[in-house]
PDB file of C-alpha atoms in Angstrom:
ATOM      1  CA  MET A   6     -73.783 -29.663  45.447  1.00 42.00           C
ATOM      2  CA  ASN A   7     -71.410 -26.377  47.112  1.00 44.00           C
ATOM      3  CA  ILE A   8     -69.372 -25.753  43.802  1.00 45.00           C
ATOM      4  CA  GLY A   9     -66.598 -23.589  46.230  1.00 45.00           C
ATOM      5  CA  ARG A  10     -66.538 -26.736  48.200  1.00 46.00           C
ATOM      6  CA  VAL A  11     -65.537 -29.394  45.317  1.00 40.00           C
ATOM      7  CA  CYS A  12     -62.925 -27.079  43.412  1.00 45.00           C
ATOM      8  CA  ALA A  13     -61.820 -26.443  47.569  1.00 44.00           C
ATOM      9  CA  VAL A  14     -61.056 -30.318  47.270  1.00 42.00           C
ATOM     10  CA  ILE A  15     -60.125 -30.543  44.308  1.00 43.00           C
ATOM     11  CA  CYS A  16     -57.368 -28.345  44.770  1.00 46.00           C
ATOM     12  CA  PHE A  17     -56.081 -29.616  48.144  1.00 42.00           C
ATOM     13  CA  ALA A  18     -55.866 -32.820  46.141  1.00 43.00           C
ATOM     14  CA  VAL A  19     -53.900 -31.824  43.384  1.00 44.00           C
ATOM     15  CA  LEU A  20     -51.890 -29.606  45.319  1.00 46.00           C
ATOM     16  CA  GLY A  21     -51.411 -31.783  48.041  1.00 48.00           C
ATOM     17  CA  LEU A  22     -52.814 -29.619  51.097  1.00 45.00           C
ATOM     18  CA  GLY A  23     -55.027 -32.607  52.046  1.00 46.00           C
ATOM     19  CA  ALA A  24     -54.967 -33.570  55.586  1.00 48.00           C
ATOM     20  CA  ALA A  25     -51.254 -34.994  56.360  1.00 52.00           C
ATOM     21  CA  GLU A  26     -50.546 -38.685  56.539  1.00 55.00           C
ATOM     22  CA  PRO A  27     -50.164 -39.895  59.960  1.00 58.00           C
ATOM     23  CA  GLU A  28     -45.779 -39.791  60.762  1.00 64.00           C
ATOM     24  CA  ARG A  29     -44.464 -43.432  60.270  1.00 64.00           C
ATOM     25  CA  LEU A  30     -43.460 -44.484  63.885  1.00 67.00           C
ATOM     26  CA  LEU A  31     -40.173 -45.887  64.907  1.00 62.00           C
ATOM     27  CA  SER A  32     -39.650 -49.408  65.896  1.00 70.00           C
ATOM     28  CA  GLY A  33     -38.203 -50.422  68.267  1.00 63.00           C
ATOM     29  CA  ALA A  34     -35.143 -51.836  66.764  1.00 67.00           C
ATOM     30  CA  GLU A  35     -34.755 -48.422  64.395  1.00 64.00           C
ATOM     31  CA  LEU A  36     -34.906 -46.501  67.604  1.00 70.00           C
ATOM     32  CA  ALA A  37     -31.920 -48.982  69.737  1.00 69.00           C
ATOM     33  CA  ALA A  38     -30.080 -48.305  66.733  1.00 69.00           C
ATOM     34  CA  LEU A  39     -30.688 -44.340  66.733  1.00 75.00           C
ATOM     35  CA  ASP A  40     -29.390 -44.540  70.218  1.00 74.00           C
ATOM     36  CA  ARG A  41     -26.301 -46.645  69.944  1.00 81.00           C
ATOM     37  CA  GLU A  42     -25.342 -44.012  67.250  1.00 81.00           C
ATOM     38  CA  ASN A  43     -25.719 -41.473  69.459  1.00 83.00           C
ATOM     39  CA  ALA A  44     -23.779 -43.121  72.170  1.00 84.00           C
ATOM     40  CA  LEU A  45     -21.517 -43.604  69.705  1.00 87.00           C
ATOM     41  CA  TRP A  46     -20.704 -40.267  68.286  1.00 89.00           C
ATOM     42  CA  ARG A  47     -20.896 -38.805  71.860  1.00 89.00           C
ATOM     43  CA  LEU A  48     -17.567 -40.900  73.006  1.00 89.00           C
ATOM     44  CA  ILE A  49     -15.511 -38.829  70.121  1.00 91.00           C
ATOM     45  CA  ARG A  50     -12.953 -36.299  71.279  1.00 92.00           C
ATOM     46  CA  PRO A  51     -12.445 -33.517  69.420  1.00 92.00           C
ATOM     47  CA  ASP A  52      -9.263 -32.849  70.903  1.00 89.00           C
ATOM     48  CA  GLU A  53      -8.009 -35.965  70.218  1.00 90.00           C
ATOM     49  CA  GLU A  54      -6.592 -37.894  66.866  1.00 93.00           C
ATOM     50  CA  VAL A  55      -8.820 -40.775  64.528  1.00 93.00           C
ATOM     51  CA  ALA A  56      -6.963 -43.464  65.913  1.00 93.00           C
ATOM     52  CA  LEU A  57      -7.195 -42.681  69.894  1.00 94.00           C
ATOM     53  CA  ASN A  58     -10.712 -41.977  69.189  1.00 93.00           C
ATOM     54  CA  LEU A  59     -11.567 -45.003  67.095  1.00 93.00           C
ATOM     55  CA  GLY A  60      -9.792 -47.146  69.900  1.00 93.00           C
ATOM     56  CA  ARG A  61     -12.137 -45.683  72.873  1.00 91.00           C
ATOM     57  CA  LEU A  62     -15.016 -46.708  70.390  1.00 92.00           C
ATOM     58  CA  ARG A  63     -13.985 -50.546  70.377  1.00 92.00           C
ATOM     59  CA  LYS A  64     -13.071 -50.655  74.561  1.00 92.00           C
ATOM     60  CA  ALA A  65     -16.632 -49.244  74.487  1.00 91.00           C
ATOM     61  CA  GLY A  66     -17.225 -52.790  72.554  1.00 90.00           C
ATOM     62  CA  PHE A  67     -18.488 -50.775  69.048  1.00 89.00           C
ATOM     63  CA  SER A  68     -18.128 -53.868  66.730  1.00 90.00           C
ATOM     64  CA  GLU A  69     -15.350 -53.304  63.450  1.00 91.00           C
ATOM     65  CA  ALA A  70     -18.475 -52.963  61.037  1.00 90.00           C
ATOM     66  CA  GLU A  71     -19.493 -50.140  63.137  1.00 89.00           C
ATOM     67  CA  ILE A  72     -16.534 -48.684  63.515  1.00 90.00           C
ATOM     68  CA  LYS A  73     -15.342 -48.898  59.969  1.00 91.00           C
ATOM     69  CA  SER A  74     -18.861 -47.433  58.833  1.00 89.00           C
ATOM     70  CA  VAL A  75     -17.729 -44.154  60.708  1.00 89.00           C
ATOM     71  CA  GLU A  76     -13.720 -44.119  60.314  1.00 92.00           C
ATOM     72  CA  PRO A  77     -13.816 -41.958  56.905  1.00 93.00           C
ATOM     73  CA  ARG A  78     -16.318 -39.598  58.273  1.00 92.00           C
ATOM     74  CA  LEU A  79     -14.209 -38.906  61.054  1.00 92.00           C
ATOM     75  CA  ARG A  80     -10.744 -38.477  59.037  1.00 93.00           C
ATOM     76  CA  ALA A  81     -12.733 -36.239  56.150  1.00 92.00           C
ATOM     77  CA  TRP A  82     -13.923 -33.759  59.573  1.00 91.00           C
ATOM     78  CA  TRP A  83     -10.739 -34.351  61.226  1.00 91.00           C
ATOM     79  CA  GLU A  84      -8.997 -33.092  58.134  1.00 90.00           C
ATOM     80  CA  LEU A  85      -7.363 -29.813  58.841  1.00 82.00           C
ATOM     81  CA  PRO A  86      -6.494 -26.921  56.679  1.00 73.00           C
ATOM     82  CA  MET A  87      -3.502 -25.992  54.556  1.00 69.00           C
ATOM     83  CA  LYS A  88      -0.601 -26.808  56.222  1.00 80.00           C
ATOM     84  CA  ARG A  89       0.956 -23.021  57.291  1.00 85.00           C
ATOM     85  CA  GLU A  90       4.190 -21.625  55.792  1.00 86.00           C
ATOM     86  CA  PHE A  91       5.813 -19.518  57.596  1.00 88.00           C
ATOM     87  CA  GLY A  92       8.456 -17.869  55.165  1.00 86.00           C
ATOM     88  CA  ARG A  93      10.757 -14.885  57.070  1.00 87.00           C
ATOM     89  CA  LEU A  94       8.642 -14.982  60.161  1.00 90.00           C
ATOM     90  CA  SER A  95      10.771 -15.380  63.315  1.00 91.00           C
ATOM     91  CA  GLU A  96      10.777 -18.224  65.324  1.00 91.00           C
ATOM     92  CA  GLU A  97       8.753 -16.376  68.265  1.00 93.00           C
ATOM     93  CA  THR A  98       6.216 -15.821  66.089  1.00 93.00           C
ATOM     94  CA  VAL A  99       5.524 -19.126  64.880  1.00 92.00           C
ATOM     95  CA  GLU A 100       5.615 -20.593  68.357  1.00 93.00           C
ATOM     96  CA  LYS A 101       2.756 -18.041  69.216  1.00 92.00           C
ATOM     97  CA  ILE A 102       0.745 -19.441  65.700  1.00 92.00           C
ATOM     98  CA  ALA A 103       1.399 -22.833  66.800  1.00 91.00           C
ATOM     99  CA  GLU A 104      -0.257 -22.341  70.422  1.00 91.00           C
ATOM    100  CA  VAL A 105      -3.011 -20.498  68.170  1.00 92.00           C
ATOM    101  CA  ASP A 106      -3.628 -23.261  66.095  1.00 91.00           C
ATOM    102  CA  ALA A 107      -3.846 -25.634  68.889  1.00 87.00           C
ATOM    103  CA  ARG A 108      -6.470 -23.920  70.416  1.00 88.00           C
ATOM    104  CA  HIS A 109      -8.588 -23.510  67.412  1.00 91.00           C
ATOM    105  CA  VAL A 110      -7.600 -27.178  66.147  1.00 92.00           C
ATOM    106  CA  ALA A 111     -10.107 -29.018  68.188  1.00 91.00           C
ATOM    107  CA  ARG A 112     -12.793 -26.601  68.194  1.00 92.00           C
ATOM    108  CA  LEU A 113     -12.792 -26.938  64.321  1.00 92.00           C
ATOM    109  CA  ARG A 114     -13.163 -30.276  64.763  1.00 92.00           C
ATOM    110  CA  ALA A 115     -16.151 -29.741  67.033  1.00 92.00           C
ATOM    111  CA  ALA A 116     -18.319 -27.526  64.716  1.00 93.00           C
ATOM    112  CA  ARG A 117     -17.544 -30.349  62.276  1.00 92.00           C
ATOM    113  CA  LEU A 118     -19.306 -32.619  64.196  1.00 91.00           C
ATOM    114  CA  LYS A 119     -22.100 -30.746  65.507  1.00 91.00           C
ATOM    115  CA  ARG A 120     -22.640 -29.735  61.774  1.00 91.00           C
ATOM    116  CA  GLU A 121     -22.876 -32.788  60.301  1.00 90.00           C
ATOM    117  CA  VAL A 122     -24.461 -35.218  63.324  1.00 88.00           C
ATOM    118  CA  GLY A 123     -25.918 -32.611  65.477  1.00 87.00           C
ATOM    119  CA  VAL A 124     -23.834 -33.946  68.328  1.00 85.00           C
ATOM    120  CA  GLN A 125     -22.265 -30.820  70.963  1.00 84.00           C
ATOM    121  CA  SER A 126     -19.282 -31.500  72.797  1.00 79.00           C
ATOM    122  CA  GLU A 127     -19.405 -30.649  76.337  1.00 78.00           C
ATOM    123  CA  GLU A 128     -15.999 -29.098  76.582  1.00 82.00           C
ATOM    124  CA  PHE A 129     -16.219 -26.722  73.177  1.00 83.00           C
ATOM    125  CA  LYS A 130     -19.177 -25.253  73.076  1.00 82.00           C
ATOM    126  CA  VAL A 131     -18.907 -23.745  68.976  1.00 84.00           C
ATOM    127  CA  GLY A 132     -21.081 -22.080  66.127  1.00 87.00           C
ATOM    128  CA  THR A 133     -20.573 -23.651  62.962  1.00 91.00           C
ATOM    129  CA  PRO A 134     -17.097 -24.501  60.955  1.00 91.00           C
ATOM    130  CA  LEU A 135     -16.993 -21.238  59.286  1.00 92.00           C
ATOM    131  CA  GLN A 136     -17.630 -18.866  62.677  1.00 93.00           C
ATOM    132  CA  VAL A 137     -14.462 -21.141  64.068  1.00 91.00           C
ATOM    133  CA  SER A 138     -12.584 -20.044  61.174  1.00 91.00           C
ATOM    134  CA  LEU A 139     -12.672 -16.907  61.412  1.00 92.00           C
ATOM    135  CA  GLN A 140     -12.474 -16.503  64.917  1.00 92.00           C
ATOM    136  CA  TRP A 141      -9.318 -18.521  64.399  1.00 91.00           C
ATOM    137  CA  ARG A 142      -7.987 -16.394  61.425  1.00 90.00           C
ATOM    138  CA  ARG A 143      -8.001 -13.288  63.813  1.00 93.00           C
ATOM    139  CA  ALA A 144      -6.979 -15.268  66.765  1.00 93.00           C
ATOM    140  CA  VAL A 145      -3.962 -15.735  64.445  1.00 93.00           C
ATOM    141  CA  LEU A 146      -3.676 -11.952  62.976  1.00 91.00           C
ATOM    142  CA  ARG A 147      -4.053 -10.658  66.482  1.00 93.00           C
ATOM    143  CA  VAL A 148      -0.237 -12.187  67.301  1.00 93.00           C
ATOM    144  CA  LEU A 149       1.526 -10.964  64.668  1.00 93.00           C
ATOM    145  CA  GLU A 150       3.258  -7.144  64.114  1.00 91.00           C
ATOM    146  CA  TYR A 151       1.473  -5.258  61.036  1.00 89.00           C
ATOM    147  CA  ASP A 152       4.883  -6.288  59.154  1.00 88.00           C
ATOM    148  CA  GLU A 153       4.827 -10.179  59.614  1.00 92.00           C
ATOM    149  CA  ILE A 154       0.985 -10.071  58.498  1.00 92.00           C
ATOM    150  CA  ALA A 155       1.784  -9.505  54.560  1.00 91.00           C
ATOM    151  CA  GLU A 156       4.765 -12.635  55.249  1.00 90.00           C
ATOM    152  CA  PHE A 157       2.005 -14.361  56.612  1.00 91.00           C
ATOM    153  CA  ALA A 158      -0.839 -13.703  54.152  1.00 90.00           C
ATOM    154  CA  PHE A 159       1.701 -14.296  51.009  1.00 91.00           C
ATOM    155  CA  MET A 160       3.118 -17.852  52.046  1.00 90.00           C
ATOM    156  CA  ASN A 161      -0.619 -19.072  52.532  1.00 89.00           C
ATOM    157  CA  SER A 162      -2.300 -17.473  49.671  1.00 90.00           C
ATOM    158  CA  GLU A 163      -4.038 -19.166  47.004  1.00 89.00           C
ATOM    159  CA  PHE A 164      -0.780 -18.922  45.330  1.00 91.00           C
ATOM    160  CA  ALA A 165       1.183 -20.610  47.795  1.00 91.00           C
ATOM    161  CA  ARG A 166      -1.835 -23.381  48.345  1.00 90.00           C
ATOM    162  CA  LEU A 167      -1.104 -24.287  44.652  1.00 91.00           C
ATOM    163  CA  VAL A 168       2.694 -24.659  45.242  1.00 93.00           C
ATOM    164  CA  GLN A 169       1.421 -27.122  48.337  1.00 91.00           C
ATOM    165  CA  ILE A 170      -0.349 -28.855  46.127  1.00 91.00           C
ATOM    166  CA  HIS A 171       1.820 -29.261  43.327  1.00 92.00           C
ATOM    167  CA  ALA A 172       5.035 -30.002  45.493  1.00 92.00           C
ATOM    168  CA  ASP A 173       3.269 -32.274  47.454  1.00 87.00           C
ATOM    169  CA  GLN A 174       5.816 -35.172  47.473  1.00 86.00           C
ATOM    170  CA  ILE A 175       9.008 -33.049  46.844  1.00 93.00           C
ATOM    171  CA  VAL A 176      11.133 -31.371  49.350  1.00 93.00           C
ATOM    172  CA  LEU A 177      11.344 -27.451  48.989  1.00 93.00           C
ATOM    173  CA  THR A 178      13.646 -24.806  50.296  1.00 92.00           C
ATOM    174  CA  ALA A 179      12.436 -21.922  51.716  1.00 88.00           C
ATOM    175  CA  ASP A 180      13.889 -19.742  49.626  1.00 91.00           C
ATOM    176  CA  GLU A 181      12.526 -22.583  46.394  1.00 94.00           C
ATOM    177  CA  ARG A 182       8.882 -22.366  47.720  1.00 93.00           C
ATOM    178  CA  ARG A 183       8.639 -17.944  48.237  1.00 93.00           C
ATOM    179  CA  THR A 184      10.726 -18.129  44.254  1.00 95.00           C
ATOM    180  CA  LEU A 185       7.740 -20.358  43.319  1.00 95.00           C
ATOM    181  CA  ILE A 186       5.193 -18.480  45.026  1.00 94.00           C
ATOM    182  CA  GLU A 187       6.036 -15.541  43.559  1.00 94.00           C
ATOM    183  CA  TRP A 188       6.252 -16.985  39.961  1.00 95.00           C
ATOM    184  CA  GLU A 189       2.834 -18.674  40.702  1.00 92.00           C
ATOM    185  CA  ARG A 190       1.598 -14.679  41.330  1.00 93.00           C
ATOM    186  CA  GLU A 191       2.989 -13.779  38.517  1.00 92.00           C
ATOM    187  CA  PHE A 192       1.891 -16.154  36.150  1.00 91.00           C
ATOM    188  CA  LEU A 193      -1.817 -15.824  37.696  1.00 89.00           C
ATOM    189  CA  VAL A 194      -2.178 -11.874  37.675  1.00 89.00           C
ATOM    190  CA  VAL A 195      -1.183 -11.791  33.612  1.00 89.00           C
ATOM    191  CA  HIS A 196      -2.736 -14.838  32.317  1.00 87.00           C
ATOM    192  CA  GLY A 197      -5.240 -15.889  34.699  1.00 84.00           C
ATOM    193  CA  ARG A 198      -5.340 -20.335  34.371  1.00 81.00           C
ATOM    194  CA  PRO A 199      -5.561 -21.725  31.556  1.00 79.00           C
ATOM    195  CA  GLU A 200      -9.472 -23.007  31.469  1.00 76.00           C
ATOM    196  CA  SER A 201      -9.940 -19.323  30.970  1.00 78.00           C
ATOM    197  CA  TRP A 202      -7.881 -18.725  27.593  1.00 79.00           C
ATOM    198  CA  GLU A 203     -10.484 -21.071  25.602  1.00 77.00           C
ATOM    199  CA  GLY A 204     -12.737 -17.412  23.983  1.00 75.00           C
ATOM    200  CA  ALA A 205      -9.621 -15.838  23.245  1.00 78.00           C
ATOM    201  CA  THR A 206      -7.953 -15.607  20.040  1.00 84.00           C
ATOM    202  CA  SER A 207      -5.477 -18.036  18.275  1.00 80.00           C
ATOM    203  CA  LYS A 208      -2.935 -15.360  18.873  1.00 83.00           C
ATOM    204  CA  VAL A 209      -3.690 -14.259  22.340  1.00 85.00           C
ATOM    205  CA  ARG A 210      -3.593 -18.366  23.348  1.00 82.00           C
ATOM    206  CA  LEU A 211      -0.320 -18.736  21.357  1.00 84.00           C
ATOM    207  CA  TRP A 212       0.938 -15.647  23.744  1.00 89.00           C
ATOM    208  CA  HIS A 213      -0.153 -17.315  27.184  1.00 86.00           C
ATOM    209  CA  GLN A 214       1.085 -20.556  26.145  1.00 86.00           C
ATOM    210  CA  ARG A 215       4.862 -19.166  25.211  1.00 90.00           C
ATOM    211  CA  ALA A 216       4.311 -17.651  28.668  1.00 91.00           C
ATOM    212  CA  GLN A 217       3.427 -20.883  30.351  1.00 90.00           C
ATOM    213  CA  GLU A 218       6.208 -22.712  28.517  1.00 91.00           C
ATOM    214  CA  ASP A 219       8.802 -20.323  29.936  1.00 93.00           C
ATOM    215  CA  ALA A 220       7.557 -20.534  33.449  1.00 94.00           C
ATOM    216  CA  HIS A 221       7.692 -24.280  32.828  1.00 94.00           C
ATOM    217  CA  ASP A 222      11.463 -23.679  32.210  1.00 94.00           C
ATOM    218  CA  ARG A 223      12.229 -21.359  34.801  1.00 96.00           C
ATOM    219  CA  ILE A 224      11.034 -24.386  37.555  1.00 96.00           C
ATOM    220  CA  ARG A 225      12.995 -27.142  35.769  1.00 95.00           C
ATOM    221  CA  GLU A 226      15.779 -24.497  35.997  1.00 96.00           C
ATOM    222  CA  LEU A 227      15.235 -23.851  39.685  1.00 96.00           C
ATOM    223  CA  LEU A 228      14.306 -27.479  41.046  1.00 96.00           C
ATOM    224  CA  GLY A 229      16.087 -29.088  38.926  1.00 96.00           C
ATOM    225  CA  ASP A 230      14.575 -32.164  36.257  1.00 96.00           C
ATOM    226  CA  GLU A 231      13.634 -35.035  39.332  1.00 95.00           C
ATOM    227  CA  ARG A 232      12.059 -32.698  41.138  1.00 96.00           C
ATOM    228  CA  ALA A 233      10.807 -30.392  38.625  1.00 96.00           C
ATOM    229  CA  VAL A 234       8.849 -33.321  36.700  1.00 95.00           C
ATOM    230  CA  GLU A 235       7.209 -34.243  39.580  1.00 95.00           C
ATOM    231  CA  TYR A 236       5.978 -30.141  40.112  1.00 96.00           C
ATOM    232  CA  LEU A 237       5.252 -30.180  36.877  1.00 95.00           C
ATOM    233  CA  ALA A 238       2.906 -33.402  36.342  1.00 93.00           C
ATOM    234  CA  GLY A 239       0.876 -32.462  38.525  1.00 91.00           C
ATOM    235  CA  ALA A 240       0.506 -28.427  37.298  1.00 91.00           C
ATOM    236  CA  HIS A 241      -0.116 -28.872  34.196  1.00 92.00           C
ATOM    237  CA  PRO A 242      -2.238 -31.872  33.094  1.00 91.00           C
ATOM    238  CA  PRO A 243      -1.139 -32.812  29.749  1.00 92.00           C
ATOM    239  CA  LEU A 244       2.346 -33.097  30.981  1.00 93.00           C
ATOM    240  CA  GLY A 245       0.876 -35.590  33.750  1.00 93.00           C
ATOM    241  CA  LYS A 246      -1.307 -37.646  31.560  1.00 94.00           C
ATOM    242  CA  MET A 247       1.843 -38.408  29.087  1.00 94.00           C
ATOM    243  CA  CYS A 248       3.809 -39.448  32.121  1.00 93.00           C
ATOM    244  CA  ASP A 249       1.825 -41.217  33.191  1.00 93.00           C
ATOM    245  CA  ALA A 250       1.104 -43.304  30.366  1.00 93.00           C
ATOM    246  CA  ILE A 251       4.980 -43.681  29.962  1.00 92.00           C
ATOM    247  CA  VAL A 252       4.793 -46.413  32.780  1.00 80.00           C
ATOM    248  CA  ASP A 253       8.705 -47.742  31.993  1.00 82.00           C
ATOM    249  CA  GLU A 254      10.698 -46.991  35.442  1.00 85.00           C
ATOM    250  CA  SER A 255      13.952 -46.621  33.491  1.00 89.00           C
ATOM    251  CA  VAL A 256      12.738 -43.075  31.341  1.00 92.00           C
ATOM    252  CA  SER A 257      14.682 -40.670  33.000  1.00 94.00           C
ATOM    253  CA  ALA A 258      13.084 -37.293  34.384  1.00 95.00           C
ATOM    254  CA  THR A 259      15.541 -35.389  31.980  1.00 95.00           C
ATOM    255  CA  ALA A 260      14.044 -37.952  29.209  1.00 95.00           C
ATOM    256  CA  LEU A 261      10.962 -37.110  30.021  1.00 95.00           C
ATOM    257  CA  LEU A 262      11.086 -33.097  29.734  1.00 95.00           C
ATOM    258  CA  ASN A 263      13.075 -33.305  27.025  1.00 95.00           C
ATOM    259  CA  LEU A 264      10.851 -35.290  25.086  1.00 95.00           C
ATOM    260  CA  TRP A 265       7.750 -32.870  26.482  1.00 94.00           C
ATOM    261  CA  LYS A 266       9.575 -29.922  25.257  1.00 93.00           C
ATOM    262  CA  PHE A 267      10.147 -31.573  21.379  1.00 93.00           C
ATOM    263  CA  ARG A 268       6.233 -32.429  21.680  1.00 91.00           C
ATOM    264  CA  ARG A 269       5.646 -28.945  21.958  1.00 88.00           C
ATOM    265  CA  GLU A 270       7.303 -27.425  19.516  1.00 87.00           C
ATOM    266  CA  TYR A 271       6.273 -30.181  17.256  1.00 87.00           C
ATOM    267  CA  ARG A 272       2.488 -29.288  17.798  1.00 82.00           C
ATOM    268  CA  ARG A 273       2.953 -25.791  17.800  1.00 77.00           C
ATOM    269  CA  GLU A 274       4.472 -25.778  13.968  1.00 73.00           C
ATOM    270  CA  PRO A 275       1.495 -26.509  11.751  1.00 64.00           C
ATOM    271  CA  ASP A 276       1.410 -29.045   9.194  1.00 62.00           C
ATOM    272  CA  ALA A 277       1.158 -27.211   6.183  1.00 56.00           C
ATOM    273  CA  SER A 278       2.185 -29.450   3.653  1.00 58.00           C
ATOM    274  CA  TRP A 279      -0.372 -30.596   1.594  1.00 64.00           C
ATOM    275  CA  ASN A 280       1.937 -33.169   0.416  1.00 71.00           C
ATOM    276  CA  TYR A 281       1.118 -36.991   1.872  1.00 79.00           C
ATOM    277  CA  GLN A 282       4.898 -38.015   1.100  1.00 82.00           C
ATOM    278  CA  ARG A 283       6.269 -34.951   3.461  1.00 83.00           C
ATOM    279  CA  ARG A 284       3.813 -35.092   6.103  1.00 83.00           C
ATOM    280  CA  LEU A 285       4.130 -38.997   6.551  1.00 85.00           C
ATOM    281  CA  ALA A 286       8.050 -38.009   6.750  1.00 86.00           C
ATOM    282  CA  ARG A 287       7.415 -35.125   9.298  1.00 86.00           C
ATOM    283  CA  TYR A 288       5.054 -37.958  11.572  1.00 88.00           C
ATOM    284  CA  GLU A 289       8.059 -40.508  10.844  1.00 90.00           C
ATOM    285  CA  SER A 290      10.828 -38.064  11.997  1.00 90.00           C
ATOM    286  CA  ALA A 291       8.583 -37.634  15.367  1.00 90.00           C
ATOM    287  CA  GLN A 292       8.476 -41.192  16.048  1.00 92.00           C
ATOM    288  CA  ALA A 293      12.037 -41.722  15.672  1.00 94.00           C
ATOM    289  CA  LYS A 294      12.609 -38.952  17.786  1.00 93.00           C
ATOM    290  CA  VAL A 295      10.131 -39.933  20.496  1.00 93.00           C
ATOM    291  CA  ARG A 296      12.323 -43.522  20.379  1.00 93.00           C
ATOM    292  CA  GLU A 297      15.555 -41.632  20.849  1.00 92.00           C
ATOM    293  CA  PHE A 298      13.968 -40.133  23.885  1.00 93.00           C
ATOM    294  CA  LEU A 299      12.914 -43.426  25.538  1.00 93.00           C
ATOM    295  CA  GLY A 300      14.006 -46.192  24.311  1.00 93.00           C
ATOM    296  CA  GLU A 301      12.995 -48.988  22.481  1.00 93.00           C
ATOM    297  CA  ASP A 302      10.954 -50.752  24.968  1.00 92.00           C
ATOM    298  CA  ALA A 303       9.400 -47.819  26.933  1.00 93.00           C
ATOM    299  CA  TYR A 304       8.719 -46.555  23.393  1.00 93.00           C
ATOM    300  CA  GLN A 305       6.962 -49.738  22.062  1.00 92.00           C
ATOM    301  CA  ASN A 306       5.154 -49.991  25.495  1.00 92.00           C
ATOM    302  CA  TYR A 307       4.335 -45.949  24.758  1.00 93.00           C
ATOM    303  CA  THR A 308       3.081 -46.359  21.239  1.00 92.00           C
ATOM    304  CA  LYS A 309       0.197 -48.471  22.720  1.00 92.00           C
ATOM    305  CA  GLN A 310      -1.468 -45.777  25.093  1.00 92.00           C
ATOM    306  CA  ALA A 311      -3.642 -43.060  23.677  1.00 92.00           C
ATOM    307  CA  ASP A 312      -1.388 -40.211  24.583  1.00 92.00           C
ATOM    308  CA  ALA A 313       0.730 -41.111  21.632  1.00 91.00           C
ATOM    309  CA  ARG A 314      -1.804 -40.273  18.910  1.00 91.00           C
ATOM    310  CA  TRP A 315       0.290 -36.973  18.237  1.00 88.00           C
ATOM    311  CA  MET A 316       2.821 -38.720  16.718  1.00 88.00           C
ATOM    312  CA  PHE A 317       1.073 -40.745  14.449  1.00 88.00           C
ATOM    313  CA  MET A 318      -0.806 -39.871  11.237  1.00 82.00           C
ATOM    314  CA  PRO A 319      -4.290 -39.652  11.092  1.00 79.00           C
ATOM    315  CA  ALA A 320      -6.612 -42.761   9.810  1.00 65.00           C
ATOM    316  CA  VAL A 321      -7.868 -40.141   7.779  1.00 50.00           C
ATOM    317  CA  VAL A 322      -5.324 -38.571   6.181  1.00 51.00           C
ATOM    318  CA  ARG A 323      -4.367 -41.747   5.001  1.00 51.00           C
ATOM    319  CA  THR A 324      -7.314 -42.541   3.460  1.00 49.00           C
ATOM    320  CA  LYS A 325      -7.267 -39.414   1.869  1.00 50.00           C
ATOM    321  CA  ARG A 326      -3.843 -40.646   0.028  1.00 50.00           C
TER     322      ARG A 326
END
C-alpha cells in the first residue's frame, strides 16, 4: 500500500480538503423569490423619503407583509448623521451648506443601499458610505472661509453631539446650546468620561464627582429646573434611573433635583458610626427627607422600587444588631 497516498487521503478527510460537495441548486420557487426581492429593491429611489418609496412598492403590487419586512431596514439606511448646528455662521453660509447637504443625502443613501443589498442606483453611481461621507465633508469645507471652519467644527463636534443627544426633547436657544457644548468640552478634556474613573484612587474619584456635581448645578442654573431635569436625566444615568423609579407625575422637576442633590450629599458622607440606634436614626432621617420632597403617595410608591434601597438599612446590618 502506498503510505504517502494513505496519509494524503487521511489529511484531506480530516481537513476537509477532499472533493467539494456539489453546490445545491436553487429551486424554481427560490429563484422566483430572489427575483421578486431584487425587483423590490430596484424600485427604491435614494432621492425620495421612506413614505414615498413604500407607496411606490404598494402601487407595484408588493404585499403589506413584504413592505413591512422592508420598512425598518429602509428607515435605518435612510437615517442621516446628526442634525447640523450652525452657531454664529451667516445665513448665506448656512444656505451654502444646505445645498451641499441636499446633493449628498441621496448619494449616501444610495451607497448604503448598494452595501446592504447590492443594488446600484442608475442615477447615483457611488462608492462606499465612508467614501461618500468623506466627499460630503470635503464639499462642506470648501464652502467655508477659514474662520468659519472652526465655528462649524465646534458646533458639530463630539461635544455638540453629546448635547444634541441629551437635549433631544428640549428647546434650547443658540446661546444655551453653545454654552452647553463649551461646558461639555471643558469637563471631558479635564476629567474624561465617568467610566474612566474606576481605576482612580478614592480621592481622585471624589474630585471628579465633585466636579461633575458642580457641572450639573451650573446646567440647572442655566436651563431652569424643568429643562435641566430632562437634560441631566439623559446625561447622568443614575439620576435618570431615579427619575424613572419615581413615576408620580405630581412630583415637580424642582423636587426631583432637590432630592437628587440631597441623595448625593447623603451618600457621600460615610456612615462611620457602629452604634445601631445612630445608624437607624440616620436612615430614618433620610426617609423623612425623601417623604418631604415627594409627598406621601409618591414616597410610598418609590419605596417599592429597587432604586430606593439607598435610604434603608441593609438587612445584614439589622441581623447583626
